[in-house]
One Martini backbone bead per residue (centre of mass of N, CA, C, O) as a GRO file, in nm:
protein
  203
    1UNK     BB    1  -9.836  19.257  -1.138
    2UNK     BB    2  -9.517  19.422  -1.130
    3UNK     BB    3  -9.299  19.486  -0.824
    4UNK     BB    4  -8.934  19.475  -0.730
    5UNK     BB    5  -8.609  19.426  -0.584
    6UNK     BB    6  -8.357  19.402  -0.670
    7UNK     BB    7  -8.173  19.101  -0.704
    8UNK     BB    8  -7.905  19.220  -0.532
    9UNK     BB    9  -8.011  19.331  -0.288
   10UNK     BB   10  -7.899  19.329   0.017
   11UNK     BB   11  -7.858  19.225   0.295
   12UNK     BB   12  -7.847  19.342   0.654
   13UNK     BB   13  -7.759  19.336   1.012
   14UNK     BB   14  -8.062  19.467   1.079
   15UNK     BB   15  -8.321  19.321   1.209
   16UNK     BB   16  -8.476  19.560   1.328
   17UNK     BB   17  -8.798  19.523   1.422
   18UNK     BB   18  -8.954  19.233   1.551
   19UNK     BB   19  -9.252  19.261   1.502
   20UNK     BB   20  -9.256  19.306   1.196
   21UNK     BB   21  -9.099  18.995   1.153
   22UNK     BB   22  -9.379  18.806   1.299
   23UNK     BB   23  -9.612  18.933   1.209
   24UNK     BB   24  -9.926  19.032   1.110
   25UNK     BB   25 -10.058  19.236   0.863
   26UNK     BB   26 -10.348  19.496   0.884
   27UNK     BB   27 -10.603  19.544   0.699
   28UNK     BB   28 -10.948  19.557   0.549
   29UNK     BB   29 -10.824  19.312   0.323
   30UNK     BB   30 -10.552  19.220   0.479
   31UNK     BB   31 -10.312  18.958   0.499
   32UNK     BB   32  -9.972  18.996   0.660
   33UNK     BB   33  -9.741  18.764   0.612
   34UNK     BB   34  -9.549  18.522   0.686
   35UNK     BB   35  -9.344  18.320   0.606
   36UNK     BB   36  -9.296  17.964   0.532
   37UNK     BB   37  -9.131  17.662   0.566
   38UNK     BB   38  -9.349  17.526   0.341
   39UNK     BB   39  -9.486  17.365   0.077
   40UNK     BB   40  -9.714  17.510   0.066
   41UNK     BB   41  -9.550  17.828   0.007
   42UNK     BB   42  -9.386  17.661  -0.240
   43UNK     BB   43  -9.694  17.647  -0.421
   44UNK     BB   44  -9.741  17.934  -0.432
   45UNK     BB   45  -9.443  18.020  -0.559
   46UNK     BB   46  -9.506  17.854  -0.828
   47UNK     BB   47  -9.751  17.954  -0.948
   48UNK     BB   48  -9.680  18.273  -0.944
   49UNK     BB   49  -9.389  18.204  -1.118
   50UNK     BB   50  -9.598  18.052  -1.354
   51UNK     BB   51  -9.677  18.317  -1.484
   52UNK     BB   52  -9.717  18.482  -1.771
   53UNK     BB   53  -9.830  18.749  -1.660
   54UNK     BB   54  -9.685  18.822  -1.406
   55UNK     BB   55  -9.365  18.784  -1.576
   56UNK     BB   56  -9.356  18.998  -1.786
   57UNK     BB   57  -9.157  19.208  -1.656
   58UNK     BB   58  -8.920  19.017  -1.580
   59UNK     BB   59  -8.893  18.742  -1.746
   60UNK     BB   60  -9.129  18.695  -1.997
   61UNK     BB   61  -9.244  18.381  -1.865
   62UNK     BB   62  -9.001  18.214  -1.717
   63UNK     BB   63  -9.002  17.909  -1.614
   64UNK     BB   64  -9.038  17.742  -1.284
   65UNK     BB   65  -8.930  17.531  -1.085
   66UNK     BB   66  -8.933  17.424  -0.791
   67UNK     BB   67  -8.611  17.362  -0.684
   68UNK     BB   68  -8.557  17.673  -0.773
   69UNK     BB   69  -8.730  17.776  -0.587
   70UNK     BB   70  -8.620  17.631  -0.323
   71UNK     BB   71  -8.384  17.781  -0.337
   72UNK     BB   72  -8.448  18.104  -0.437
   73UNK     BB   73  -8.721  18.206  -0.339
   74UNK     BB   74  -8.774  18.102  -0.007
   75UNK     BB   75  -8.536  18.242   0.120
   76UNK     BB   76  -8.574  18.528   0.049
   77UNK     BB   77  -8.887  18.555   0.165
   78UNK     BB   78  -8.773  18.435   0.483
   79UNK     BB   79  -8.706  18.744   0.508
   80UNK     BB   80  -8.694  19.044   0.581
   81UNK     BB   81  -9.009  19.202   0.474
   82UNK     BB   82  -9.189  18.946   0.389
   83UNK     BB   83  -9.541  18.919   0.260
   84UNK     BB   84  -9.787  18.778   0.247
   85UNK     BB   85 -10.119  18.761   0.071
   86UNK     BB   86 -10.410  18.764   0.211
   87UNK     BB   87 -10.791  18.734   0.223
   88UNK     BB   88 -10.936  18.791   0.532
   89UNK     BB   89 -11.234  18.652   0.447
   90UNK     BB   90 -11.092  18.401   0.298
   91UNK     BB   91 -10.753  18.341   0.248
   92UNK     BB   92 -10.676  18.428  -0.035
   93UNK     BB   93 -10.426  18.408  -0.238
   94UNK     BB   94 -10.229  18.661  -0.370
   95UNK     BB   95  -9.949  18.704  -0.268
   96UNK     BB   96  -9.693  18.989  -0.269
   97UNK     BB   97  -9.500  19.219   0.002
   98UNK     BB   98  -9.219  19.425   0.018
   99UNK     BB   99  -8.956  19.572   0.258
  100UNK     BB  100  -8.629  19.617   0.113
  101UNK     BB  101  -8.288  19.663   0.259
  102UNK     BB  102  -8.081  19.858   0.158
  103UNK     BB  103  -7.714  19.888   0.155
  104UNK     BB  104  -7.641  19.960   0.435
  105UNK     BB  105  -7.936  20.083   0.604
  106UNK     BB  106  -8.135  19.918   0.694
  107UNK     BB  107  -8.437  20.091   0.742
  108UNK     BB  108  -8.380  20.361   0.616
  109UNK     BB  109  -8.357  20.214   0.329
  110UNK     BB  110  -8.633  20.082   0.092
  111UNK     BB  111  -8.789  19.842  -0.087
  112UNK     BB  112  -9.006  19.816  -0.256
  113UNK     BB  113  -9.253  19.534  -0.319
  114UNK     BB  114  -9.475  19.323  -0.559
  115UNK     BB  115  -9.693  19.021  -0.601
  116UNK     BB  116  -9.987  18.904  -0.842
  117UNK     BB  117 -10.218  18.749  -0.884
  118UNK     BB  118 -10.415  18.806  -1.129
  119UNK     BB  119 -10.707  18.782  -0.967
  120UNK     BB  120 -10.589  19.042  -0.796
  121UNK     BB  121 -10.630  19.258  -0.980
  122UNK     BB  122 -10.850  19.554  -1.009
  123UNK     BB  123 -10.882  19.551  -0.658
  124UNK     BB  124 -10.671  19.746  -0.490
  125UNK     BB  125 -10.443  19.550  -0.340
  126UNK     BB  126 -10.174  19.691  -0.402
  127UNK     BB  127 -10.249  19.967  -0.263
  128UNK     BB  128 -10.319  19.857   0.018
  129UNK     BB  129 -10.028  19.708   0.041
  130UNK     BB  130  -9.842  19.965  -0.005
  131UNK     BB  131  -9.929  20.157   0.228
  132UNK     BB  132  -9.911  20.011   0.451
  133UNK     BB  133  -9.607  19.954   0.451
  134UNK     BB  134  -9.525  20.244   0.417
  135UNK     BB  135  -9.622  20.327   0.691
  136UNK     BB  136  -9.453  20.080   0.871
  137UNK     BB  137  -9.197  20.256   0.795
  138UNK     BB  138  -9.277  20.540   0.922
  139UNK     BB  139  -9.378  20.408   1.175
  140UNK     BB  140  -9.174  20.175   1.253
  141UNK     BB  141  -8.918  20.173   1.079
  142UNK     BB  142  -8.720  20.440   1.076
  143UNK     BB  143  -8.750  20.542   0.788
  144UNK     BB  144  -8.664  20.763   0.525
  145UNK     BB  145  -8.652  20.583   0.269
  146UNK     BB  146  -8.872  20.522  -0.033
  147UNK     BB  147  -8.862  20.267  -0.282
  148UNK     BB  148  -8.944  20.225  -0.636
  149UNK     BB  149  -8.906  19.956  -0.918
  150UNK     BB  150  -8.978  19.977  -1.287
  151UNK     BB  151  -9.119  19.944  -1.584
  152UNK     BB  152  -9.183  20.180  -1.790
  153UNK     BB  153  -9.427  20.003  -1.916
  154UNK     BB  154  -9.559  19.983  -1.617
  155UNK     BB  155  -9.811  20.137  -1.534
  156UNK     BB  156  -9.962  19.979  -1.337
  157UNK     BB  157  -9.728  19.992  -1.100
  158UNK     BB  158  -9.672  20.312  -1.105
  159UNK     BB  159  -9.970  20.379  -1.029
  160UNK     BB  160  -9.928  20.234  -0.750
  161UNK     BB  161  -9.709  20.414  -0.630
  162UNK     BB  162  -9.819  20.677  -0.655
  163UNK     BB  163 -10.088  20.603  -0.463
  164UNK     BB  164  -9.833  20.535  -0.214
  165UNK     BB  165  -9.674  20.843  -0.291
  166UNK     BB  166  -9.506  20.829  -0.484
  167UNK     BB  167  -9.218  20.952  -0.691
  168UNK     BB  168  -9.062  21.066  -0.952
  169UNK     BB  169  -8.677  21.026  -1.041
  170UNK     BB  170  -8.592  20.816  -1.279
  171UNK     BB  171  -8.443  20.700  -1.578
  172UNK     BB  172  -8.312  20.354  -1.626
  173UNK     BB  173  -8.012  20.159  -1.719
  174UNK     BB  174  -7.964  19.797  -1.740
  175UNK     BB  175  -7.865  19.482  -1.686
  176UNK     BB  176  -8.017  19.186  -1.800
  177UNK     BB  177  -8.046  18.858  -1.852
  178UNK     BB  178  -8.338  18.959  -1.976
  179UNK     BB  179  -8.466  19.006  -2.292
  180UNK     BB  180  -8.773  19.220  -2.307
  181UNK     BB  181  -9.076  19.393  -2.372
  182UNK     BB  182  -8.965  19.702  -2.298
  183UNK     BB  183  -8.638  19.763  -2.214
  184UNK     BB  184  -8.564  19.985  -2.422
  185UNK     BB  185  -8.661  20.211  -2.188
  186UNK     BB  186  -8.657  20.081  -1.914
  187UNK     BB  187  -8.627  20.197  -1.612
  188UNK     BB  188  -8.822  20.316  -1.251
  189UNK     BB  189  -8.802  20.583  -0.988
  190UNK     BB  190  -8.937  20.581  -0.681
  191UNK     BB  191  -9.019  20.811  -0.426
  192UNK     BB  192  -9.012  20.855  -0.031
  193UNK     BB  193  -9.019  21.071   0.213
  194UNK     BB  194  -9.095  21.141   0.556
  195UNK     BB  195  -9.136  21.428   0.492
  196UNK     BB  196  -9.342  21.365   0.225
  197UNK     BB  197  -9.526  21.167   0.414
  198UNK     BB  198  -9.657  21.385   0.609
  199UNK     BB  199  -9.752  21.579   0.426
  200UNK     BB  200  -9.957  21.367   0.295
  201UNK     BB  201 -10.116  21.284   0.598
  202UNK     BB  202 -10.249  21.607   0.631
  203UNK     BB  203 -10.375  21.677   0.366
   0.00000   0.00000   0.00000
């Protein structure tokens, strides 16, 4: 199960605020790290895009190089907004979690995305790692608004989207270099602002 932010969404050059990138986010059931530039965090990055499972939504289950991880892949993930994602009482690695700060707009408006193994599918995990996210992004980082894009297809990921709050706001087509089965339909973005965040926090 898979939602990530567009692959091209540049980083912004406002950094703050800085605990939330130095620091570790907890839930009831997650810990919420930092990536780290070390072999153990790029043997996870290996393995999780080398399912062809997780990466069926991505590019149809195109298998990853060791080297083009570390080339492309880890220093995405060390940048501002990604978090590994472990499981609090035993340690198990799990995936990723991130808000991407879209173009030019500091934490603004940021682009929710998340990565889970198999193992970790159907357990509840991406929802409560989706709102989490959330609620720090209108709660710590004075975002006005998070989007979250998925293939139209892809309903389980629409569902975490739904369930962390967000809404359909429409669906679209873009050229992509991989073309995987259900790209016909288009992606789909769905959004919430911080005015309908708070409504939906007191409802």
């Amino acid at each position: 199960m898979d939602t990530a932010p567009s692959p091209d969404s540049p980083d912004s050059p406002d950094d703050s605020p800085g605990p939330f990138l130095d620091a570790a986010l907890l839930t009831p059931r997650l810990r919420l790290r930092p990536f780290t530039d070390t072999e153990g965090d790029l043997d996870l990055l290996v393995a999780l895009d080398n399912d062809e499972g997780v990466k069926r939504f991505i590019d149809g289950g195109k298998p990853l190089a060791r080297e083009a991880a570390r080339r492309d892949v880890l220093p995405r993930v060390l940048g501002r907004g990604f978090r590994a994602a472990e499981e609090r009482s035993t340690g198990e690695w799990l995936g990723w979690f991130c808000l991407e700060p879209l173009s030019g707009s500091g934490w603004e408006t940021v682009e929710l995305g998340y990565r889970l193994r198999r193992t970790a599918w159907g357990r509840g995990y991406a929802t409560e790692g989706a709102r989490a996210l959330v609620a720090t992004a209108f709660g710590t980082l004075g975002t006005q608004r998070v989007v979250g894009r998925t293939m139209t297809v892809n309903t389980g990921s629409r569902r975490v989207l739904e369930k962390a709050g967000l809404r359909y706001v429409r669906t679209f087509f873009e050229e992509w270099p991989e073309t995987i089965e259900g790209s016909e339909h288009g992606d789909v973005e769905y959004a919430v602002s911080r005015e309908e965040w708070g409504r939906l926090s007191v409802s």
